[in-house]
Amino acid sequence: MTIAVAGLGTVGAGVIRVLDTHADLLTRRCGRELKVVAVSARDQTKDRGIVLETCEWYDDAAEMARKADAEVVIELIGGSGGIAKSVVDGALDAGRHVVTANKALLAHHGTELARAAERAGVALAYEAAVAGGIPIIKALREGLAANSFDRVYGILNGTCNYILSAMRETGRGFDEVLAEAQELGYAEADPAFDIDGVDTAHKLAILASLAFGTEVDFDSIYTEGIRHVSPLDFEFAEELGYRIKLLGIARRTPSGIEQRVHPCMVPLADPIAHIEDVFNAVVVDGDAVETTMYEGRGAGEGPTASAVVADVVDIARGRTAPAFGVPCGELTAPSPAPITQRTGRYYLRLTVVDRPGVFAEIASALKENNVSMEAIIQRGRAPGEAVEVVLTTHETRDDSVAATIDAIAESDAVLEPTRLIRIVSFG
Ligand code: NAP
Ligand code: HSE
């Protein structure tokens, strides 16, 4: 089977390496040879440590997608539009199968691209777009096809999990650990996508569509990243019996599909609290199978290439499925449930002046908004100095907590914005 590869960075070079290293094994598994006939990247002179002599080079990746003599086009450039979209559009128009690792593109144009693939009678395959090396797309679409799903959630960004793990374990600073994740090839071209939760939201939009049979609905995802998580939060989390994780959570609720991405306090008793470093984990609740959990490396050359090549093998074997699990005409319009209606427990960290009456002001803000406190910790210093106060709440609504934080902000004893982390419980 002939293949064209657009993008030869961390993932693209990794794919060429896996196809080369396992050429014989893959030929036996597919019943035919997998042959890369064309490639495209920005810089033809760059040494990528891979053999490209037998491939035709294209400066213009979109031209390659339309014209190269390839049955499959693999898009590994990245970005939600621009050249990546031109490559995928061009390949589908020309009736070629598409494999991509580009979650940004799918989050923004997934439904439209799935329709184009369906019209052309070709595959739009994207196992590598979600959770790196974990075959979660295949699990949801095929292995669990007998189930109806009410919830899917997980740690979906390797860079953030790497940062949160390293900060907690070693006390190192955010910027230093992020630079390390970039060096290891985990981060997006713009790492703000990772740390601001956008990459997790891209992946969640895809998972939610697959799980609930809805059109991809990235725009309604509530998204918060990890920039505000401080070393103090790790200390308090440890004391309270939690780990801080950036989770993507999608749930079917009576008022629609809830999709949210934010840092969470996860109880230590929950297995997902112990997923560390670049590892991702996805938990799927199916009505027949009940809870299943998938764990593996969420980013990096090898794990991502593993997922891309698995898609290529499926196509070579003639095994393709509708991109989002059902024919596009069966996908239902999204009906988002707003996060303001979320009920749960909350961790709040306040920085206040240590002076008489401050607790009474905090208590009054809680009372006004009908929020019940579960526990409170104050790190004592000298009277008149800044002090950290952490409180956890009993079950309450997200909008009540937001109103409480606004009320607390009105006190002149409050020195910094109050930090909130949602406490989750997946029992
Ligand atoms: P990368 O290392 O930055 O590689 C991007 C590649 O695209 C480079 O080879 C670059 O060429 C090429 N490129 C850029 N603009 C181009 C253009 N106009 N025409 C042709 N080629 C162009 O990125 P990556 O980490 O491999 O990620 C690629 C895709 O995989 C992204 O969608 C990303 O979100 C996704 N992904 C990445 C990971 C991961 O762990 N890295 C995991 C899952 C999914 P030059 O090399 O010549 O500059
Ligand atoms: N930047 C992404 C991450 C790559 O860190 O998870 C894998 O999708």
Tab-separated table of C-alpha atoms and ligand atoms in Angstrom:
chain	number	residue	atom	x	y	z
A	1	MET	CA	0.000	0.000	0.000
A	2	THR	CA	1.433	3.369	-0.990
A	3	ILE	CA	1.675	6.163	1.584
A	4	ALA	CA	2.457	9.879	1.565
A	5	VAL	CA	3.568	11.545	4.808
A	6	ALA	CA	3.041	15.268	5.413
A	7	GLY	CA	5.146	16.468	8.356
A	8	LEU	CA	8.399	14.865	9.489
A	9	GLY	CA	8.791	16.218	13.027
A	10	THR	CA	8.582	14.214	16.255
A	11	VAL	CA	5.657	12.086	15.069
A	12	GLY	CA	6.336	12.024	11.304
A	13	ALA	CA	9.948	10.901	11.715
A	14	GLY	CA	8.752	8.377	14.314
A	15	VAL	CA	6.231	6.916	11.868
A	16	ILE	CA	8.880	6.519	9.140
A	17	ARG	CA	11.175	4.833	11.702
A	18	VAL	CA	8.496	2.354	12.839
A	19	LEU	CA	7.492	1.556	9.229
A	20	ASP	CA	11.178	0.936	8.444
A	21	THR	CA	12.091	-1.036	11.589
A	22	HIS	CA	9.022	-3.274	11.367
A	23	ALA	CA	8.743	-3.496	7.566
A	24	ASP	CA	8.693	-7.321	7.475
A	25	LEU	CA	6.405	-7.717	10.481
A	26	LEU	CA	3.946	-5.167	9.081
A	27	THR	CA	3.982	-6.779	5.623
A	28	ARG	CA	3.053	-10.102	7.215
A	29	ARG	CA	0.333	-8.487	9.328
A	30	CYS	CA	-1.177	-6.527	6.427
A	31	GLY	CA	-0.674	-9.109	3.703
A	32	ARG	CA	1.046	-6.419	1.615
A	33	GLU	CA	3.999	-4.092	1.824
A	34	LEU	CA	3.561	-0.599	3.311
A	35	LYS	CA	5.623	1.740	1.153
A	36	VAL	CA	6.218	5.455	1.793
A	37	VAL	CA	6.390	6.970	-1.690
A	38	ALA	CA	6.182	10.700	-0.942
A	39	VAL	CA	6.993	13.053	1.933
A	40	SER	CA	6.708	16.752	2.672
A	41	ALA	CA	8.053	19.070	5.372
A	42	ARG	CA	9.356	22.632	5.461
A	43	ASP	CA	13.094	22.000	5.302
A	44	GLN	CA	14.392	19.389	2.862
A	45	THR	CA	17.967	19.741	4.140
A	46	LYS	CA	17.238	18.882	7.779
A	47	ASP	CA	18.855	15.660	9.051
A	48	ARG	CA	15.991	13.731	10.621
A	49	GLY	CA	17.856	10.439	11.156
A	50	ILE	CA	15.514	8.640	8.728
A	51	VAL	CA	15.958	7.280	5.214
A	52	LEU	CA	14.004	9.318	2.660
A	53	GLU	CA	15.991	8.654	-0.540
A	54	THR	CA	13.349	6.428	-2.075
A	55	CYS	CA	10.540	8.959	-1.473
A	56	GLU	CA	9.502	11.807	-3.713
A	57	TRP	CA	9.943	15.149	-1.889
A	58	TYR	CA	7.223	17.817	-2.076
A	59	ASP	CA	7.747	21.383	-0.844
A	60	ASP	CA	3.990	21.833	-0.972
A	61	ALA	CA	2.233	19.291	1.264
A	62	ALA	CA	-1.221	20.139	-0.145
A	63	GLU	CA	0.016	19.443	-3.667
A	64	MET	CA	1.414	16.121	-2.468
A	65	ALA	CA	-1.956	15.204	-0.899
A	66	ARG	CA	-3.698	15.815	-4.239
A	67	LYS	CA	-1.107	14.521	-6.701
A	68	ALA	CA	1.221	11.925	-5.168
A	69	ASP	CA	0.682	8.348	-6.245
A	70	ALA	CA	-0.443	7.303	-2.754
A	71	GLU	CA	-3.464	5.418	-1.442
A	72	VAL	CA	-3.063	6.872	2.055
A	73	VAL	CA	-2.057	10.374	3.141
A	74	ILE	CA	-0.783	10.752	6.714
A	75	GLU	CA	-1.103	14.316	8.026
A	76	LEU	CA	1.391	15.052	10.825
A	77	ILE	CA	1.896	18.798	10.500
A	78	GLY	CA	-0.587	20.043	13.095
A	79	GLY	CA	-2.868	23.042	13.540
A	80	SER	CA	-6.627	23.438	13.334
A	81	GLY	CA	-6.608	24.933	9.840
A	82	GLY	CA	-4.059	26.186	7.338
A	83	ILE	CA	-1.845	23.713	5.579
A	84	ALA	CA	-2.964	20.736	7.685
A	85	LYS	CA	-6.583	21.264	6.653
A	86	SER	CA	-5.581	21.773	3.002
A	87	VAL	CA	-3.688	18.459	3.126
A	88	VAL	CA	-6.643	16.561	4.593
A	89	ASP	CA	-9.231	18.263	2.339
A	90	GLY	CA	-7.040	17.621	-0.730
A	91	ALA	CA	-6.482	13.970	0.137
A	92	LEU	CA	-10.197	13.304	0.759
A	93	ASP	CA	-11.167	15.150	-2.449
A	94	ALA	CA	-8.733	12.957	-4.343
A	95	GLY	CA	-10.295	9.821	-2.799
A	96	ARG	CA	-7.336	8.909	-0.608
A	97	HIS	CA	-7.581	7.498	2.896
A	98	VAL	CA	-6.434	9.921	5.584
A	99	VAL	CA	-4.621	9.166	8.814
A	100	THR	CA	-3.956	12.070	11.166
A	101	ALA	CA	-2.755	12.734	14.724
A	102	ASN	CA	-4.204	16.243	14.604
A	103	LYS	CA	-6.750	16.645	17.403
A	104	ALA	CA	-6.981	20.424	16.875
A	105	LEU	CA	-8.133	19.884	13.299
A	106	LEU	CA	-10.651	17.215	14.329
A	107	ALA	CA	-11.989	19.267	17.253
A	108	HIS	CA	-12.737	22.175	14.915
A	109	HIS	CA	-13.647	20.366	11.683
A	110	GLY	CA	-14.208	16.727	12.689
A	111	THR	CA	-17.826	16.422	11.599
A	112	GLU	CA	-17.207	18.175	8.268
A	113	LEU	CA	-14.138	15.992	7.539
A	114	ALA	CA	-15.993	12.809	8.513
A	115	ARG	CA	-18.737	13.770	6.013
A	116	ALA	CA	-16.140	14.345	3.284
A	117	ALA	CA	-14.526	10.962	4.016
A	118	GLU	CA	-17.928	9.263	3.963
A	119	ARG	CA	-18.774	10.884	0.587
A	120	ALA	CA	-15.430	9.759	-0.832
A	121	GLY	CA	-15.793	6.236	0.602
A	122	VAL	CA	-12.433	6.435	2.349
A	123	ALA	CA	-11.199	6.268	5.946
A	124	LEU	CA	-10.594	9.213	8.234
A	125	ALA	CA	-8.490	7.563	10.955
A	126	TYR	CA	-7.139	9.360	14.018
A	127	GLU	CA	-6.137	6.930	16.772
A	128	ALA	CA	-3.057	9.046	17.601
A	129	ALA	CA	-5.124	12.183	18.127
A	130	VAL	CA	-6.318	11.126	21.589
A	131	ALA	CA	-4.191	9.796	24.449
A	132	GLY	CA	-1.066	9.029	22.399
A	133	GLY	CA	-0.320	5.319	22.361
A	134	ILE	CA	-3.523	4.189	24.090
A	135	PRO	CA	-5.891	2.632	21.514
A	136	ILE	CA	-8.870	4.465	23.021
A	137	ILE	CA	-10.571	5.311	19.722
A	138	LYS	CA	-10.603	1.661	18.787
A	139	ALA	CA	-11.760	0.706	22.297
A	140	LEU	CA	-14.732	3.096	22.204
A	141	ARG	CA	-15.714	2.533	18.587
A	142	GLU	CA	-15.097	-1.202	18.310
A	143	GLY	CA	-14.239	-3.032	21.526
A	144	LEU	CA	-17.081	-1.364	23.452
A	145	ALA	CA	-19.520	-1.032	20.528
A	146	ALA	CA	-22.169	-2.991	22.452
A	147	ASN	CA	-22.449	-0.322	25.136
A	148	SER	CA	-24.287	2.907	25.707
A	149	PHE	CA	-22.050	5.390	27.534
A	150	ASP	CA	-22.894	7.865	30.269
A	151	ARG	CA	-19.416	9.106	31.067
A	152	VAL	CA	-15.894	9.237	29.684
A	153	TYR	CA	-13.070	11.053	31.398
A	154	GLY	CA	-9.363	11.013	31.841
A	155	ILE	CA	-5.913	12.490	31.867
A	156	LEU	CA	-5.555	13.395	28.208
A	157	ASN	CA	-2.473	15.626	28.078
A	158	GLY	CA	0.978	14.138	28.644
A	159	THR	CA	2.696	17.505	29.003
A	160	CYS	CA	0.415	18.660	31.840
A	161	ASN	CA	0.607	15.351	33.648
A	162	TYR	CA	4.389	15.417	33.304
A	163	ILE	CA	4.499	18.962	34.736
A	164	LEU	CA	2.094	18.242	37.611
A	165	SER	CA	3.980	15.035	38.521
A	166	ALA	CA	7.427	16.633	38.383
A	167	MET	CA	6.366	19.727	40.352
A	168	ARG	CA	4.832	17.581	43.071
A	169	GLU	CA	7.626	15.011	43.232
A	170	THR	CA	10.646	17.299	42.937
A	171	GLY	CA	9.394	20.766	43.895
A	172	ARG	CA	10.855	22.118	40.626
A	173	GLY	CA	9.383	25.198	38.981
A	174	PHE	CA	6.731	25.224	36.260
A	175	ASP	CA	8.915	26.768	33.512
A	176	GLU	CA	11.819	24.359	34.024
A	177	VAL	CA	9.595	21.287	33.822
A	178	LEU	CA	7.694	22.626	30.805
A	179	ALA	CA	11.011	23.151	28.962
A	180	GLU	CA	11.874	19.511	29.705
A	181	ALA	CA	8.521	18.323	28.294
A	182	GLN	CA	9.177	20.369	25.140
A	183	GLU	CA	12.649	18.862	24.825
A	184	LEU	CA	11.146	15.365	25.057
A	185	GLY	CA	8.785	16.136	22.149
A	186	TYR	CA	5.609	15.998	24.279
A	187	ALA	CA	4.390	19.590	23.949
A	188	GLU	CA	2.409	21.169	21.127
A	189	ALA	CA	4.118	23.682	18.794
A	190	ASP	CA	2.495	26.329	21.024
A	191	PRO	CA	2.699	24.844	24.550
A	192	ALA	CA	-0.033	27.240	25.730
A	193	PHE	CA	-2.407	24.711	24.128
A	194	ASP	CA	-1.152	22.101	26.601
A	195	ILE	CA	-0.975	24.155	29.790
A	196	ASP	CA	-4.184	26.117	29.217
A	197	GLY	CA	-6.178	22.906	28.781
A	198	VAL	CA	-6.986	23.471	25.084
A	199	ASP	CA	-5.284	20.272	23.899
A	200	THR	CA	-7.225	18.287	26.518
A	201	ALA	CA	-10.413	19.987	25.305
A	202	HIS	CA	-9.609	19.064	21.681
A	203	LYS	CA	-9.288	15.423	22.713
A	204	LEU	CA	-12.365	15.506	24.940
A	205	ALA	CA	-14.477	16.868	22.072
A	206	ILE	CA	-13.459	13.848	19.981
A	207	LEU	CA	-14.086	11.328	22.775
A	208	ALA	CA	-17.487	12.851	23.585
A	209	SER	CA	-18.567	12.670	19.959
A	210	LEU	CA	-17.568	9.015	19.752
A	211	ALA	CA	-19.117	8.102	23.100
A	212	PHE	CA	-22.429	9.940	22.715
A	213	GLY	CA	-22.896	9.879	18.935
A	214	THR	CA	-23.023	13.682	18.745
A	215	GLU	CA	-21.411	16.096	16.309
A	216	VAL	CA	-18.024	17.280	17.557
A	217	ASP	CA	-18.711	20.212	19.874
A	218	PHE	CA	-15.442	21.827	20.935
A	219	ASP	CA	-16.907	25.321	21.420
A	220	SER	CA	-19.074	24.429	24.403
A	221	ILE	CA	-16.276	22.883	26.483
A	222	TYR	CA	-15.547	24.660	29.762
A	223	THR	CA	-11.734	24.885	29.786
A	224	GLU	CA	-9.266	25.787	32.530
A	225	GLY	CA	-5.559	24.944	32.507
A	226	ILE	CA	-2.843	24.426	35.099
A	227	ARG	CA	-1.075	27.819	35.127
A	228	HIS	CA	-2.506	28.747	38.524
A	229	VAL	CA	-1.683	25.503	40.316
A	230	SER	CA	0.997	26.443	42.846
A	231	PRO	CA	3.443	24.451	44.985
A	232	LEU	CA	1.190	25.371	47.947
A	233	ASP	CA	-1.721	23.542	46.317
A	234	PHE	CA	0.403	20.384	46.072
A	235	GLU	CA	1.205	20.647	49.797
A	236	PHE	CA	-2.438	21.130	50.790
A	237	ALA	CA	-3.568	18.367	48.409
A	238	GLU	CA	-1.149	15.942	50.081
A	239	GLU	CA	-2.415	16.958	53.525
A	240	LEU	CA	-6.054	16.517	52.484
A	241	GLY	CA	-5.457	13.172	50.713
A	242	TYR	CA	-5.684	14.258	47.057
A	243	ARG	CA	-3.541	14.401	43.890
A	244	ILE	CA	-3.960	17.304	41.494
A	245	LYS	CA	-4.686	16.165	37.919
A	246	LEU	CA	-5.866	17.982	34.815
A	247	LEU	CA	-8.903	15.981	33.713
A	248	GLY	CA	-11.203	16.113	30.719
A	249	ILE	CA	-14.690	14.951	31.739
A	250	ALA	CA	-17.692	14.362	29.476
A	251	ARG	CA	-21.022	13.254	30.964
A	252	ARG	CA	-24.509	12.676	29.729
A	253	THR	CA	-26.810	14.616	32.096
A	254	PRO	CA	-30.592	15.190	32.059
A	255	SER	CA	-29.941	18.697	30.681
A	256	GLY	CA	-27.510	17.671	27.939
A	257	ILE	CA	-23.882	16.714	27.440
A	258	GLU	CA	-21.512	18.248	29.974
A	259	GLN	CA	-17.916	18.662	28.767
A	260	ARG	CA	-15.292	20.237	31.003
A	261	VAL	CA	-11.542	20.454	31.415
A	262	HIS	CA	-9.995	21.715	34.640
A	263	PRO	CA	-7.527	20.814	37.369
A	264	CYS	CA	-9.089	18.397	39.835
A	265	MET	CA	-8.396	17.216	43.370
A	266	VAL	CA	-8.572	13.446	42.913
A	267	PRO	CA	-8.843	11.275	46.051
A	268	LEU	CA	-5.758	9.086	46.551
A	269	ALA	CA	-8.019	6.020	46.608
A	270	ASP	CA	-8.887	6.606	42.916
A	271	PRO	CA	-6.515	4.764	40.523
A	272	ILE	CA	-6.374	7.802	38.214
A	273	ALA	CA	-4.685	9.766	41.037
A	274	HIS	CA	-1.625	7.554	40.533
A	275	ILE	CA	-1.148	8.075	36.786
A	276	GLU	CA	2.115	10.011	36.640
A	277	ASP	CA	4.617	11.572	34.225
A	278	VAL	CA	3.715	11.502	30.517
A	279	PHE	CA	1.158	8.756	31.063
A	280	ASN	CA	-2.494	9.276	30.155
A	281	ALA	CA	-5.487	7.316	31.395
A	282	VAL	CA	-9.024	7.166	30.070
A	283	VAL	CA	-11.972	5.777	32.012
A	284	VAL	CA	-15.101	4.713	30.142
A	285	ASP	CA	-18.344	3.718	31.827
A	286	GLY	CA	-20.427	1.473	29.569
A	287	ASP	CA	-23.827	0.119	30.600
A	288	ALA	CA	-22.945	-3.488	29.830
A	289	VAL	CA	-19.223	-3.597	30.526
A	290	GLU	CA	-19.345	-1.151	33.493
A	291	THR	CA	-16.126	0.738	34.246
A	292	THR	CA	-13.028	0.180	32.114
A	293	MET	CA	-9.732	2.075	32.357
A	294	TYR	CA	-6.957	2.404	29.780
A	295	GLU	CA	-3.456	3.617	30.588
A	296	GLY	CA	-0.350	4.296	28.539
A	297	ARG	CA	2.055	6.936	27.330
A	298	GLY	CA	0.134	9.958	26.105
A	299	ALA	CA	2.774	11.711	24.015
A	300	GLY	CA	6.176	11.330	22.422
A	301	GLU	CA	7.574	9.834	19.252
A	302	GLY	CA	7.191	6.079	19.857
A	303	PRO	CA	3.711	5.936	21.421
A	304	THR	CA	2.225	8.352	18.870
A	305	ALA	CA	3.853	6.591	15.930
A	306	SER	CA	2.492	3.301	17.282
A	307	ALA	CA	-1.073	4.681	17.053
A	308	VAL	CA	-0.571	6.215	13.576
A	309	VAL	CA	0.840	2.993	12.145
A	310	ALA	CA	-2.007	0.971	13.706
A	311	ASP	CA	-4.442	3.085	11.651
A	312	VAL	CA	-2.391	2.436	8.515
A	313	VAL	CA	-2.483	-1.311	9.235
A	314	ASP	CA	-6.288	-1.188	9.599
A	315	ILE	CA	-6.612	0.510	6.216
A	316	ALA	CA	-4.222	-1.991	4.582
A	317	ARG	CA	-6.359	-4.809	5.987
A	318	GLY	CA	-9.487	-3.173	4.586
A	319	ARG	CA	-10.917	-2.603	8.073
A	320	THR	CA	-12.362	0.863	8.287
A	321	ALA	CA	-15.205	2.189	10.417
A	322	PRO	CA	-17.263	5.393	10.370
A	323	ALA	CA	-15.020	8.105	11.807
A	324	PHE	CA	-17.237	8.836	14.811
A	325	GLY	CA	-18.730	5.374	15.191
A	326	VAL	CA	-21.981	5.967	13.268
A	327	PRO	CA	-22.682	7.229	9.735
A	328	CYS	CA	-22.519	11.058	9.783
A	329	GLY	CA	-26.271	11.327	9.152
A	330	GLU	CA	-26.814	9.549	12.491
A	331	LEU	CA	-24.742	12.015	14.532
A	332	THR	CA	-27.057	14.141	16.648
A	333	ALA	CA	-26.719	17.888	17.174
A	334	PRO	CA	-24.911	18.754	20.387
A	335	SER	CA	-26.950	19.884	23.407
A	336	PRO	CA	-24.464	21.278	25.925
A	337	ALA	CA	-25.101	21.337	29.675
A	338	PRO	CA	-23.421	24.371	31.289
A	339	ILE	CA	-20.817	23.875	34.030
A	340	THR	CA	-22.679	26.328	36.293
A	341	GLN	CA	-25.065	23.465	37.032
A	342	ARG	CA	-22.278	21.104	38.118
A	343	THR	CA	-22.637	20.006	41.712
A	344	GLY	CA	-19.695	18.735	43.710
A	345	ARG	CA	-17.157	19.609	46.361
A	346	TYR	CA	-14.603	22.392	46.076
A	347	TYR	CA	-11.145	23.321	47.380
A	348	LEU	CA	-10.612	27.065	47.844
A	349	ARG	CA	-7.266	28.664	48.735
A	350	LEU	CA	-7.376	32.229	50.010
A	351	THR	CA	-4.491	34.559	50.804
A	352	VAL	CA	-5.691	36.938	53.515
A	353	VAL	CA	-4.333	39.229	56.212
A	354	ASP	CA	-4.174	37.433	59.553
A	355	ARG	CA	-6.398	39.763	61.603
A	356	PRO	CA	-9.504	39.485	63.773
A	357	GLY	CA	-12.783	39.084	61.903
A	358	VAL	CA	-11.401	37.623	58.641
A	359	PHE	CA	-12.898	34.203	59.274
A	360	ALA	CA	-16.238	35.825	60.028
A	361	GLU	CA	-16.125	37.599	56.630
A	362	ILE	CA	-15.341	34.322	54.854
A	363	ALA	CA	-18.095	32.541	56.791
A	364	SER	CA	-20.535	35.272	55.861
A	365	ALA	CA	-19.705	34.934	52.120
A	366	LEU	CA	-20.307	31.183	52.394
A	367	LYS	CA	-23.587	31.688	54.254
A	368	GLU	CA	-24.871	34.307	51.795
A	369	ASN	CA	-24.421	31.813	48.962
A	370	ASN	CA	-25.641	28.780	50.836
A	371	VAL	CA	-22.261	27.012	50.617
A	372	SER	CA	-21.494	24.633	53.454
A	373	MET	CA	-17.871	24.313	54.599
A	374	GLU	CA	-16.456	20.850	55.210
A	375	ALA	CA	-12.950	21.649	56.548
A	376	ILE	CA	-10.620	24.585	56.993
A	377	ILE	CA	-6.838	24.810	57.373
A	378	GLN	CA	-4.892	27.940	58.220
A	379	ARG	CA	-1.123	28.082	58.108
A	380	GLY	CA	-0.401	30.307	61.126
A	381	ARG	CA	2.092	33.159	60.910
A	382	ALA	CA	2.318	36.384	62.906
A	383	PRO	CA	-0.816	38.523	63.307
A	384	GLY	CA	-1.056	41.173	60.575
A	385	GLU	CA	0.878	39.063	58.025
A	386	ALA	CA	-0.421	37.285	54.929
A	387	VAL	CA	-1.745	33.825	55.645
A	388	GLU	CA	-2.994	30.981	53.465
A	389	VAL	CA	-6.428	29.688	54.333
A	390	VAL	CA	-7.698	26.564	52.623
A	391	LEU	CA	-11.239	25.404	52.887
A	392	THR	CA	-13.138	22.551	51.364
A	393	THR	CA	-16.880	22.570	50.848
A	394	HIS	CA	-19.641	20.021	51.034
A	395	GLU	CA	-21.628	19.343	47.825
A	396	THR	CA	-22.757	22.567	46.222
A	397	ARG	CA	-23.280	24.120	42.781
A	398	ASP	CA	-20.517	25.643	40.652
A	399	ASP	CA	-22.362	28.970	40.351
A	400	SER	CA	-22.769	29.179	44.165
A	401	VAL	CA	-19.017	28.733	44.610
A	402	ALA	CA	-18.309	31.363	41.918
A	403	ALA	CA	-20.616	33.810	43.752
A	404	THR	CA	-18.867	33.007	47.057
A	405	ILE	CA	-15.465	33.775	45.517
A	406	ASP	CA	-16.831	37.102	44.205
A	407	ALA	CA	-18.161	37.945	47.679
A	408	ILE	CA	-14.835	37.020	49.335
A	409	ALA	CA	-12.984	39.249	46.831
A	410	GLU	CA	-14.866	42.261	48.198
A	411	SER	CA	-13.081	41.996	51.571
A	412	ASP	CA	-10.014	44.237	51.952
A	413	ALA	CA	-8.392	41.396	53.931
A	414	VAL	CA	-8.050	39.355	50.725
A	415	LEU	CA	-4.593	39.879	49.192
A	416	GLU	CA	-4.668	37.632	46.103
A	417	PRO	CA	-7.343	36.082	43.892
A	418	THR	CA	-8.912	33.039	45.543
A	419	ARG	CA	-7.864	29.805	43.839
A	420	LEU	CA	-10.432	27.103	43.231
A	421	ILE	CA	-9.848	23.453	42.384
A	422	ARG	CA	-12.821	21.152	41.950
A	423	ILE	CA	-12.807	17.983	44.073
A	424	VAL	CA	-13.957	14.999	42.034
A	425	SER	CA	-15.369	11.677	43.052
A	426	PHE	CA	-16.048	9.044	40.406
A	427	GLY	CA	-17.711	6.421	42.584
B	1	NAP	P1	6.506	18.848	15.023
B	1	NAP	O1	7.604	18.066	15.652
B	1	NAP	O2	6.480	20.313	15.232
B	1	NAP	O3	6.510	18.537	13.448
B	1	NAP	C1	5.752	19.264	12.531
B	1	NAP	C2	6.213	18.902	11.157
B	1	NAP	O4	5.410	19.595	10.224
B	1	NAP	C3	7.678	19.309	10.857
B	1	NAP	O5	8.321	18.271	10.188
B	1	NAP	C4	7.545	20.520	9.960
B	1	NAP	O6	8.592	20.637	8.979
B	1	NAP	C5	6.255	20.180	9.219
B	1	NAP	N1	5.616	21.351	8.677
B	1	NAP	C6	5.302	22.517	9.258
B	1	NAP	N2	4.722	23.355	8.410
B	1	NAP	C7	4.680	22.721	7.217
B	1	NAP	C8	4.235	23.062	5.931
B	1	NAP	N3	3.690	24.257	5.675
B	1	NAP	N4	4.346	22.149	4.942
B	1	NAP	C9	4.895	20.934	5.181
B	1	NAP	N5	5.346	20.555	6.374
B	1	NAP	C10	5.242	21.431	7.389
B	1	NAP	O7	5.085	18.302	15.520
B	1	NAP	P2	4.742	16.863	16.095
B	1	NAP	O8	4.963	16.873	17.558
B	1	NAP	O9	5.352	15.813	15.265
B	1	NAP	O10	3.136	16.862	15.919
B	1	NAP	C11	2.545	16.620	14.669
B	1	NAP	C12	1.043	16.382	14.867
B	1	NAP	O11	0.859	15.279	15.756
B	1	NAP	C13	0.298	17.545	15.534
B	1	NAP	O12	-1.006	17.574	15.036
B	1	NAP	C14	0.275	17.165	16.996
B	1	NAP	O13	-0.785	17.759	17.702
B	1	NAP	C15	0.069	15.676	16.873
B	1	NAP	N6	0.491	14.869	18.021
B	1	NAP	C16	1.727	15.028	18.554
B	1	NAP	C17	2.118	14.229	19.599
B	1	NAP	C18	3.465	14.352	20.242
B	1	NAP	O14	3.686	13.694	21.254
B	1	NAP	N7	4.384	15.136	19.701
B	1	NAP	C19	1.237	13.249	20.091
B	1	NAP	C20	-0.045	13.110	19.515
B	1	NAP	C21	-0.394	13.923	18.470
B	1	NAP	P3	10.137	20.885	9.377
B	1	NAP	O15	10.542	19.681	10.177
B	1	NAP	O16	10.841	20.981	8.094
B	1	NAP	O17	10.136	22.131	10.192
B	2	HSE	N1	0.974	17.807	23.468
B	2	HSE	C1	0.239	16.611	23.621
B	2	HSE	C2	0.351	16.105	25.031
B	2	HSE	C3	0.737	15.576	22.656
B	2	HSE	O1	1.239	16.566	25.760
B	2	HSE	O2	-0.433	15.255	25.428
B	2	HSE	C4	-0.087	14.320	22.648
B	2	HSE	O3	-1.335	14.547	22.085
